[in-house]
Every structure is written in structure tokens, then in C-alpha cells.
Amino acid sequence: MSGTSKLTVVGAGAVGSSVAYAALIRESARDIALYDIAPEKTEAEVLDLAHGSFFAGSSQITGGSDIAVAADSDIVVITAGAKQRPGQTRLELAATNARIMGTLMPQLIDVAPDAVYVIVTNPCDVLTLLADESSGLPAGRVFASGTALDSSRLRWEIARRAGVSTSSVHAQIVGEHGDSEFPVWSTATIGTVPILEWRGEDGTGFDRAELERIAVDVRDAAYTVIRGKGATNYAIGLSSARIVEAVLRDEHAILPVAPVLRGEHGIDGVALSVPCVLGRHGARPIAGTPFDAEERAALQRSAESLRAVAAGLRG
């Protein structure tokens, strides 16, 4: 952990508090600040986290309802926004959260002009495009958490069915963080074995039909959690903390996150999750990532879906 690293989490709801908690116990940053416009809620969350800091290593946590708590941040994770209501369209949610983001970004950049910005608020891909356009920051300094969590869900599901450790599964979800996302099966492996060639101890493996079922299960996993408990928060907290670590430690780790693409994979002007190198520079897409013809077409469809939402917001 860097001795001078500072993380600010914007939003003290279930997701933001989980990001702060995960970062605290993982010691993702030396200083952690929690910002929200609700003073009583924010103070309560900060106190609850601070009271347990004795058990969590050397990280310190502060916070409040004044944007100044974000001053001099090295990285800012934005979770603030409205949740999707029953019957509300994705475009309606995007419009509401775009207004929130439009107010937040200038204020944050004013106090933390050198930070890397990670957008978690949904729809994160579209909001990242808007935040990037308004920020004036260099390419890659604003990006969405994207499909980093979806990829973790995918690896967990494959590992569970194959009877191996999740760390031995190498597979990623790319595209939109949403309905048009898809797994990159063409390069997926268990250990060094291509996924379609894998055979367990009992001789069973994966066929195309099962892989498609897994893809659907992963895509719909968040809906299952939300139906049961109202929100997803622990897993996104952990995945966000991992992103924070990769940036603050300048790891040059590779994760599928969503910066605005500028010609990579033949796509321009859309924030879309693809494998990226993460470090103090932010997120840099890996231009040489291999996709087969079907996957390239799916990536283009995902881009067009997001482009349509962005166009709808612009009227």
C-alpha cells in the first residue's frame, strides 16, 4: 500500500459503504474518505467503519457531506445515484443519474484534479462516457468498473461446476455492463486447458449449450440478488477495492473495465468493457486482445446499444 494514497468513495449507500468497508479491511488505500450529501447517514457510516479500524490494519477513514473531504484524492470511486425502480426504463434511470453525475464531476475535479475516476453508478458505461466528455481529463483517467464483477461471477460459476479454484479459471465478460454483455469463450481456459476441452475427474466437461446457460446465469445474477435482498453490494465493494489497488499500486494489472474507447477494436466514442491495463495512468485498453468473428460482432452490437442510450440522453 502506498504511504500517501487517498481514496474517496462518493455515495454512502449500500454500495458506497461496501466499497469503503472492503477498501478498509484490504488496506487498499492509506486514507479513505466517504462523501455523501446526507450528513447524518455519512457520519454514521464513517463512525461505524472507524470504530472497527483497530482490526483492519493501518488505513484511516474520514468523511462528511462537504465535497472538500475529497480534496487531493488519488482515486475517486463514484457510487452515488438513484436505483432503478420497478417499471422504470434504463433510459429513465440513465437520465436521472446523468443529472447527478453532471453536478458531481465539476465539483470533484475542482478539489481532486489529479485523481483517477471510477464510475460504479449504473448505467455505468453511459455515465462514464458523459463524465469523460465533461471532465477534460486525459484518456483513461475516467472509466467504469464495467464487467470486472461480471467476470468474477463467470469465473465462480465455471469453477463451481468444474470443481476447481476460481483462481484457476481464466475467462472474462466484455461489452456492456448489462444485457448485451458476453463471455469471451474463444480464449477461456481452466488452467491451461481450453474450456471446451476440459474434462473433470468423472470425465464430464462443458459443451456449447452449457456455456450459453452459464452466460445467461451470469448476466442475470444481479437480478437474483436484488430480488432477494434489494441490492448487490458486497461483491461490487470487493471488485471496486481490487480496482483501487491496481491503480494506486500502479500494478499494470489487467482487468475488464470500461474507459471510453478511441478506435480500439474498431470502436470509437463509447465506454465499453474490454481487457485493460490498470495503473496510475488509469485504464488503457489492450488493442491486441483477440476476439473471434462472433465475439467481434457481439462487441459491436454492445457498442451500438450503448450508443443508442447515450443518443437518447442527448435528445
Short mmCIF file of C-alpha atoms in Angstrom, two decimals:
data_model
loop_
_atom_site.label_atom_id
_atom_site.label_comp_id
_atom_site.label_asym_id
_atom_site.label_seq_id
_atom_site.Cartn_x
_atom_site.Cartn_y
_atom_site.Cartn_z
CA MET A 1 0.00 0.00 0.00
CA SER A 2 1.26 3.47 -0.91
CA GLY A 3 2.05 5.61 2.11
CA THR A 4 0.31 8.66 0.62
CA SER A 5 -2.58 7.04 -1.24
CA LYS A 6 -6.06 8.51 -0.83
CA LEU A 7 -9.35 7.01 -1.95
CA THR A 8 -12.62 8.91 -1.86
CA VAL A 9 -15.87 6.98 -2.18
CA VAL A 10 -18.80 9.13 -3.33
CA GLY A 11 -22.11 7.84 -2.02
CA ALA A 12 -22.77 6.39 1.44
CA GLY A 13 -25.48 3.94 0.42
CA ALA A 14 -25.19 0.16 0.43
CA VAL A 15 -22.70 0.09 -2.45
CA GLY A 16 -20.55 3.03 -1.38
CA SER A 17 -20.34 1.84 2.22
CA SER A 18 -19.37 -1.64 0.99
CA VAL A 19 -16.63 -0.18 -1.21
CA ALA A 20 -15.27 1.75 1.78
CA TYR A 21 -15.50 -1.32 4.03
CA ALA A 22 -13.76 -3.57 1.52
CA ALA A 23 -11.03 -0.99 0.95
CA LEU A 24 -10.56 -0.58 4.70
CA ILE A 25 -10.16 -4.26 5.52
CA ARG A 26 -8.00 -4.91 2.43
CA GLU A 27 -5.89 -1.80 3.15
CA SER A 28 -6.45 -0.71 -0.43
CA ALA A 29 -5.51 2.90 0.40
CA ARG A 30 -3.79 4.70 3.26
CA ASP A 31 -6.57 7.27 3.61
CA ILE A 32 -10.22 6.57 2.81
CA ALA A 33 -12.84 9.33 2.65
CA LEU A 34 -16.60 8.82 2.34
CA TYR A 35 -18.64 11.64 0.82
CA ASP A 36 -22.42 11.98 0.59
CA ILE A 37 -24.85 14.90 0.68
CA ALA A 38 -26.72 13.23 3.59
CA PRO A 39 -24.70 14.36 6.65
CA GLU A 40 -26.24 12.15 9.32
CA LYS A 41 -26.05 9.00 7.23
CA THR A 42 -22.47 9.72 6.18
CA GLU A 43 -21.33 10.45 9.73
CA ALA A 44 -22.90 7.22 10.95
CA GLU A 45 -21.22 5.12 8.25
CA VAL A 46 -17.82 6.75 8.89
CA LEU A 47 -18.12 6.20 12.65
CA ASP A 48 -19.15 2.57 12.21
CA LEU A 49 -16.17 1.93 9.93
CA ALA A 50 -13.75 3.93 12.10
CA HIS A 51 -14.77 2.05 15.23
CA GLY A 52 -13.52 -1.16 13.62
CA SER A 53 -10.33 0.29 12.16
CA PHE A 54 -8.25 -1.17 15.02
CA PHE A 55 -8.91 -4.59 13.50
CA ALA A 56 -8.26 -3.55 9.91
CA GLY A 57 -4.62 -2.51 9.66
CA SER A 58 -3.23 0.96 9.05
CA SER A 59 -5.89 2.60 6.86
CA GLN A 60 -7.69 5.68 8.19
CA ILE A 61 -11.26 6.69 7.36
CA THR A 62 -12.87 10.12 7.43
CA GLY A 63 -15.82 11.67 5.66
CA GLY A 64 -18.72 14.06 5.58
CA SER A 65 -21.18 16.00 3.46
CA ASP A 66 -18.70 18.65 2.32
CA ILE A 67 -17.10 17.94 -1.07
CA ALA A 68 -13.82 19.13 0.44
CA VAL A 69 -13.38 15.68 2.02
CA ALA A 70 -12.37 14.51 -1.49
CA ALA A 71 -9.52 17.04 -1.75
CA ASP A 72 -6.24 15.67 -3.09
CA SER A 73 -7.65 12.21 -3.77
CA ASP A 74 -5.55 9.86 -5.87
CA ILE A 75 -8.63 7.88 -6.90
CA VAL A 76 -12.37 8.56 -6.62
CA VAL A 77 -14.98 5.80 -6.82
CA ILE A 78 -18.45 7.17 -7.61
CA THR A 79 -21.41 5.11 -6.41
CA ALA A 80 -23.93 7.93 -5.87
CA GLY A 81 -27.15 7.79 -7.83
CA ALA A 82 -30.71 6.57 -7.98
CA LYS A 83 -31.55 2.86 -8.05
CA GLN A 84 -33.73 1.50 -10.83
CA ARG A 85 -37.37 1.43 -9.74
CA PRO A 86 -39.85 -1.27 -10.84
CA GLY A 87 -41.17 -0.29 -14.27
CA GLN A 88 -38.51 2.35 -14.83
CA THR A 89 -36.71 2.09 -18.16
CA ARG A 90 -32.93 2.04 -18.46
CA LEU A 91 -33.08 5.36 -20.30
CA GLU A 92 -35.11 6.96 -17.49
CA LEU A 93 -32.59 5.74 -14.91
CA ALA A 94 -29.74 6.97 -17.08
CA ALA A 95 -31.32 10.43 -17.37
CA THR A 96 -31.72 10.73 -13.60
CA ASN A 97 -28.19 9.60 -12.84
CA ALA A 98 -26.72 11.67 -15.68
CA ARG A 99 -28.07 14.78 -13.98
CA ILE A 100 -26.47 13.70 -10.70
CA MET A 101 -23.18 12.97 -12.45
CA GLY A 102 -23.30 16.30 -14.25
CA THR A 103 -23.44 18.09 -10.91
CA LEU A 104 -20.84 15.91 -9.19
CA MET A 105 -18.00 15.78 -11.70
CA PRO A 106 -17.12 19.50 -11.86
CA GLN A 107 -17.14 19.71 -8.07
CA LEU A 108 -14.92 16.65 -7.70
CA ILE A 109 -12.45 17.72 -10.37
CA ASP A 110 -12.18 21.10 -8.70
CA VAL A 111 -10.92 19.52 -5.44
CA ALA A 112 -9.22 16.42 -6.90
CA PRO A 113 -7.91 17.37 -10.36
CA ASP A 114 -5.22 14.69 -10.41
CA ALA A 115 -7.41 11.75 -9.42
CA VAL A 116 -8.40 8.70 -11.43
CA TYR A 117 -12.20 8.41 -11.52
CA VAL A 118 -14.02 5.07 -11.41
CA ILE A 119 -17.76 5.13 -12.16
CA VAL A 120 -19.81 2.43 -10.44
CA THR A 121 -23.21 4.16 -10.59
CA ASN A 122 -25.45 2.50 -13.19
CA PRO A 123 -25.75 2.53 -16.11
CA CYS A 124 -22.01 2.87 -15.57
CA ASP A 125 -20.94 2.64 -19.23
CA VAL A 126 -23.13 5.51 -20.41
CA LEU A 127 -22.37 7.65 -17.34
CA THR A 128 -18.65 7.14 -17.93
CA LEU A 129 -18.97 8.50 -21.45
CA LEU A 130 -20.76 11.60 -20.17
CA ALA A 131 -18.35 12.05 -17.25
CA ASP A 132 -15.35 11.65 -19.55
CA GLU A 133 -16.69 14.21 -22.01
CA SER A 134 -17.28 16.80 -19.29
CA SER A 135 -14.10 16.17 -17.32
CA GLY A 136 -11.42 17.31 -19.74
CA LEU A 137 -9.15 14.64 -18.26
CA PRO A 138 -6.67 12.58 -20.31
CA ALA A 139 -7.86 9.35 -21.92
CA GLY A 140 -8.35 6.53 -19.43
CA ARG A 141 -8.48 8.70 -16.31
CA VAL A 142 -12.27 8.18 -16.18
CA PHE A 143 -13.54 4.64 -16.54
CA ALA A 144 -16.34 2.39 -15.31
CA SER A 145 -15.93 -0.65 -13.10
CA GLY A 146 -17.72 -2.30 -16.00
CA THR A 147 -17.63 -6.08 -16.24
CA ALA A 148 -14.91 -6.71 -13.64
CA LEU A 149 -17.57 -8.04 -11.27
CA ASP A 150 -19.41 -9.90 -14.06
CA SER A 151 -16.13 -11.65 -14.89
CA SER A 152 -15.74 -12.68 -11.25
CA ARG A 153 -19.25 -14.13 -11.35
CA LEU A 154 -18.35 -16.02 -14.51
CA ARG A 155 -15.18 -17.50 -13.01
CA TRP A 156 -17.03 -18.50 -9.83
CA GLU A 157 -19.75 -20.26 -11.85
CA ILE A 158 -17.28 -22.15 -14.04
CA ALA A 159 -15.10 -23.08 -11.05
CA ARG A 160 -18.13 -24.35 -9.13
CA ARG A 161 -19.18 -26.61 -11.97
CA ALA A 162 -15.65 -27.77 -12.81
CA GLY A 163 -14.65 -28.38 -9.18
CA VAL A 164 -11.56 -26.14 -9.31
CA SER A 165 -10.38 -22.93 -7.67
CA THR A 166 -11.72 -19.68 -9.11
CA SER A 167 -8.10 -18.53 -9.49
CA SER A 168 -7.55 -21.38 -11.96
CA VAL A 169 -10.32 -20.16 -14.28
CA HIS A 170 -9.27 -17.65 -16.93
CA ALA A 171 -12.34 -16.17 -18.58
CA GLN A 172 -13.79 -12.71 -19.00
CA ILE A 173 -17.05 -10.95 -19.69
CA VAL A 174 -16.77 -7.94 -22.02
CA GLY A 175 -19.07 -5.35 -23.58
CA GLU A 176 -21.83 -3.51 -21.80
CA HIS A 177 -22.26 -3.98 -18.06
CA GLY A 178 -25.79 -5.16 -18.75
CA ASP A 179 -27.95 -7.16 -21.09
CA SER A 180 -25.61 -7.17 -24.12
CA GLU A 181 -22.52 -8.33 -22.22
CA PHE A 182 -20.99 -11.65 -23.25
CA PRO A 183 -18.18 -14.08 -22.31
CA VAL A 184 -15.06 -14.39 -24.44
CA TRP A 185 -15.21 -18.16 -24.81
CA SER A 186 -12.64 -18.28 -27.59
CA THR A 187 -9.77 -17.69 -25.15
CA ALA A 188 -11.33 -19.07 -21.93
CA THR A 189 -9.31 -21.75 -20.15
CA ILE A 190 -9.30 -23.78 -16.96
CA GLY A 191 -5.66 -23.84 -16.01
CA THR A 192 -4.05 -24.13 -19.44
CA VAL A 193 -6.86 -26.23 -20.94
CA PRO A 194 -9.29 -24.55 -23.39
CA ILE A 195 -12.70 -24.62 -21.76
CA LEU A 196 -14.36 -26.84 -24.39
CA GLU A 197 -11.57 -29.40 -23.94
CA TRP A 198 -11.78 -29.54 -20.15
CA ARG A 199 -12.70 -32.86 -18.54
CA GLY A 200 -13.20 -33.32 -14.82
CA GLU A 201 -12.33 -36.40 -12.78
CA ASP A 202 -15.61 -38.01 -13.83
CA GLY A 203 -14.89 -37.29 -17.50
CA THR A 204 -17.55 -34.59 -17.88
CA GLY A 205 -16.85 -31.18 -19.36
CA PHE A 206 -18.57 -28.24 -20.96
CA ASP A 207 -20.44 -28.07 -24.25
CA ARG A 208 -21.75 -25.03 -26.10
CA ALA A 209 -25.24 -25.39 -24.64
CA GLU A 210 -23.97 -25.37 -21.06
CA LEU A 211 -21.70 -22.42 -21.74
CA GLU A 212 -24.70 -20.49 -23.04
CA ARG A 213 -26.64 -21.35 -19.87
CA ILE A 214 -23.73 -20.12 -17.77
CA ALA A 215 -23.63 -16.86 -19.73
CA VAL A 216 -27.33 -16.28 -19.02
CA ASP A 217 -26.92 -17.14 -15.33
CA VAL A 218 -24.05 -14.66 -15.02
CA ARG A 219 -25.89 -11.93 -16.90
CA ASP A 220 -28.95 -12.31 -14.66
CA ALA A 221 -27.07 -12.89 -11.38
CA ALA A 222 -27.53 -9.32 -10.16
CA TYR A 223 -31.30 -9.54 -10.66
CA THR A 224 -31.41 -12.66 -8.48
CA VAL A 225 -29.51 -10.91 -5.68
CA ILE A 226 -31.62 -7.76 -5.95
CA ARG A 227 -34.86 -9.76 -5.75
CA GLY A 228 -33.67 -11.41 -2.57
CA LYS A 229 -32.05 -8.53 -0.66
CA GLY A 230 -32.79 -5.32 -2.56
CA ALA A 231 -29.27 -4.53 -3.80
CA THR A 232 -25.92 -6.01 -4.71
CA ASN A 233 -23.21 -4.57 -2.51
CA TYR A 234 -20.58 -6.96 -1.11
CA ALA A 235 -19.22 -8.23 -4.42
CA ILE A 236 -19.14 -4.80 -6.06
CA GLY A 237 -17.41 -3.50 -2.94
CA LEU A 238 -14.70 -6.13 -3.26
CA SER A 239 -14.27 -5.72 -7.02
CA SER A 240 -14.04 -1.93 -6.64
CA ALA A 241 -11.41 -2.30 -3.92
CA ARG A 242 -9.39 -4.52 -6.26
CA ILE A 243 -9.57 -1.86 -8.99
CA VAL A 244 -8.45 0.77 -6.48
CA GLU A 245 -5.43 -1.34 -5.53
CA ALA A 246 -4.40 -1.88 -9.14
CA VAL A 247 -4.47 1.87 -9.76
CA LEU A 248 -2.86 3.11 -6.52
CA ARG A 249 -0.10 0.50 -6.60
CA ASP A 250 0.49 1.13 -10.30
CA GLU A 251 0.29 -2.63 -10.80
CA HIS A 252 -0.33 -2.66 -14.54
CA ALA A 253 -2.80 -5.43 -13.73
CA ILE A 254 -5.25 -6.49 -16.43
CA LEU A 255 -8.97 -6.30 -15.68
CA PRO A 256 -12.06 -5.84 -17.87
CA VAL A 257 -13.17 -2.27 -17.17
CA ALA A 258 -14.77 0.39 -19.35
CA PRO A 259 -12.88 3.50 -20.45
CA VAL A 260 -14.07 5.43 -23.48
CA LEU A 261 -12.69 3.56 -26.49
CA ARG A 262 -10.88 5.63 -29.07
CA GLY A 263 -10.59 3.30 -32.03
CA GLU A 264 -9.62 0.14 -30.15
CA HIS A 265 -11.34 -2.93 -31.61
CA GLY A 266 -12.83 -0.67 -34.29
CA ILE A 267 -14.99 1.20 -31.75
CA ASP A 268 -14.87 4.92 -31.06
CA GLY A 269 -16.68 7.22 -28.65
CA VAL A 270 -18.28 4.56 -26.41
CA ALA A 271 -17.32 3.39 -22.93
CA LEU A 272 -17.21 -0.39 -23.16
CA SER A 273 -15.58 -3.10 -21.05
CA VAL A 274 -12.55 -4.73 -22.63
CA PRO A 275 -9.34 -6.04 -21.04
CA CYS A 276 -7.36 -3.02 -19.84
CA VAL A 277 -4.04 -2.36 -18.14
CA LEU A 278 -4.69 -0.56 -14.84
CA GLY A 279 -2.23 1.74 -13.13
CA ARG A 280 -1.71 5.32 -12.00
CA HIS A 281 -2.49 6.38 -15.58
CA GLY A 282 -5.99 4.93 -15.25
CA ALA A 283 -7.22 2.28 -17.70
CA ARG A 284 -5.53 1.58 -21.03
CA PRO A 285 -7.33 -0.83 -23.39
CA ILE A 286 -5.22 -3.68 -24.78
CA ALA A 287 -5.60 -3.20 -28.51
CA GLY A 288 -4.31 -6.69 -29.35
CA THR A 289 -6.96 -8.59 -27.38
CA PRO A 290 -8.06 -11.46 -29.64
CA PHE A 291 -11.76 -11.94 -30.41
CA ASP A 292 -13.22 -14.40 -32.89
CA ALA A 293 -15.62 -13.19 -35.58
CA GLU A 294 -18.73 -13.87 -33.49
CA GLU A 295 -17.28 -12.03 -30.49
CA ARG A 296 -16.23 -9.03 -32.59
CA ALA A 297 -19.78 -8.79 -33.90
CA ALA A 298 -21.20 -9.05 -30.36
CA LEU A 299 -18.85 -6.29 -29.19
CA GLN A 300 -20.06 -4.04 -31.99
CA ARG A 301 -23.70 -4.77 -31.08
CA SER A 302 -22.98 -3.94 -27.46
CA ALA A 303 -21.37 -0.66 -28.53
CA GLU A 304 -24.37 0.25 -30.66
CA SER A 305 -26.73 -0.48 -27.77
CA LEU A 306 -24.81 1.92 -25.54
CA ARG A 307 -24.54 4.49 -28.32
CA ALA A 308 -28.33 4.49 -28.61
CA VAL A 309 -28.78 5.13 -24.89
CA ALA A 310 -26.27 7.98 -24.98
CA ALA A 311 -28.03 9.47 -28.00
CA GLY A 312 -31.35 9.26 -26.16
CA LEU A 313 -29.91 11.24 -23.26
CA ARG A 314 -28.65 13.93 -25.59
CA GLY A 315 -32.12 14.24 -27.11
#
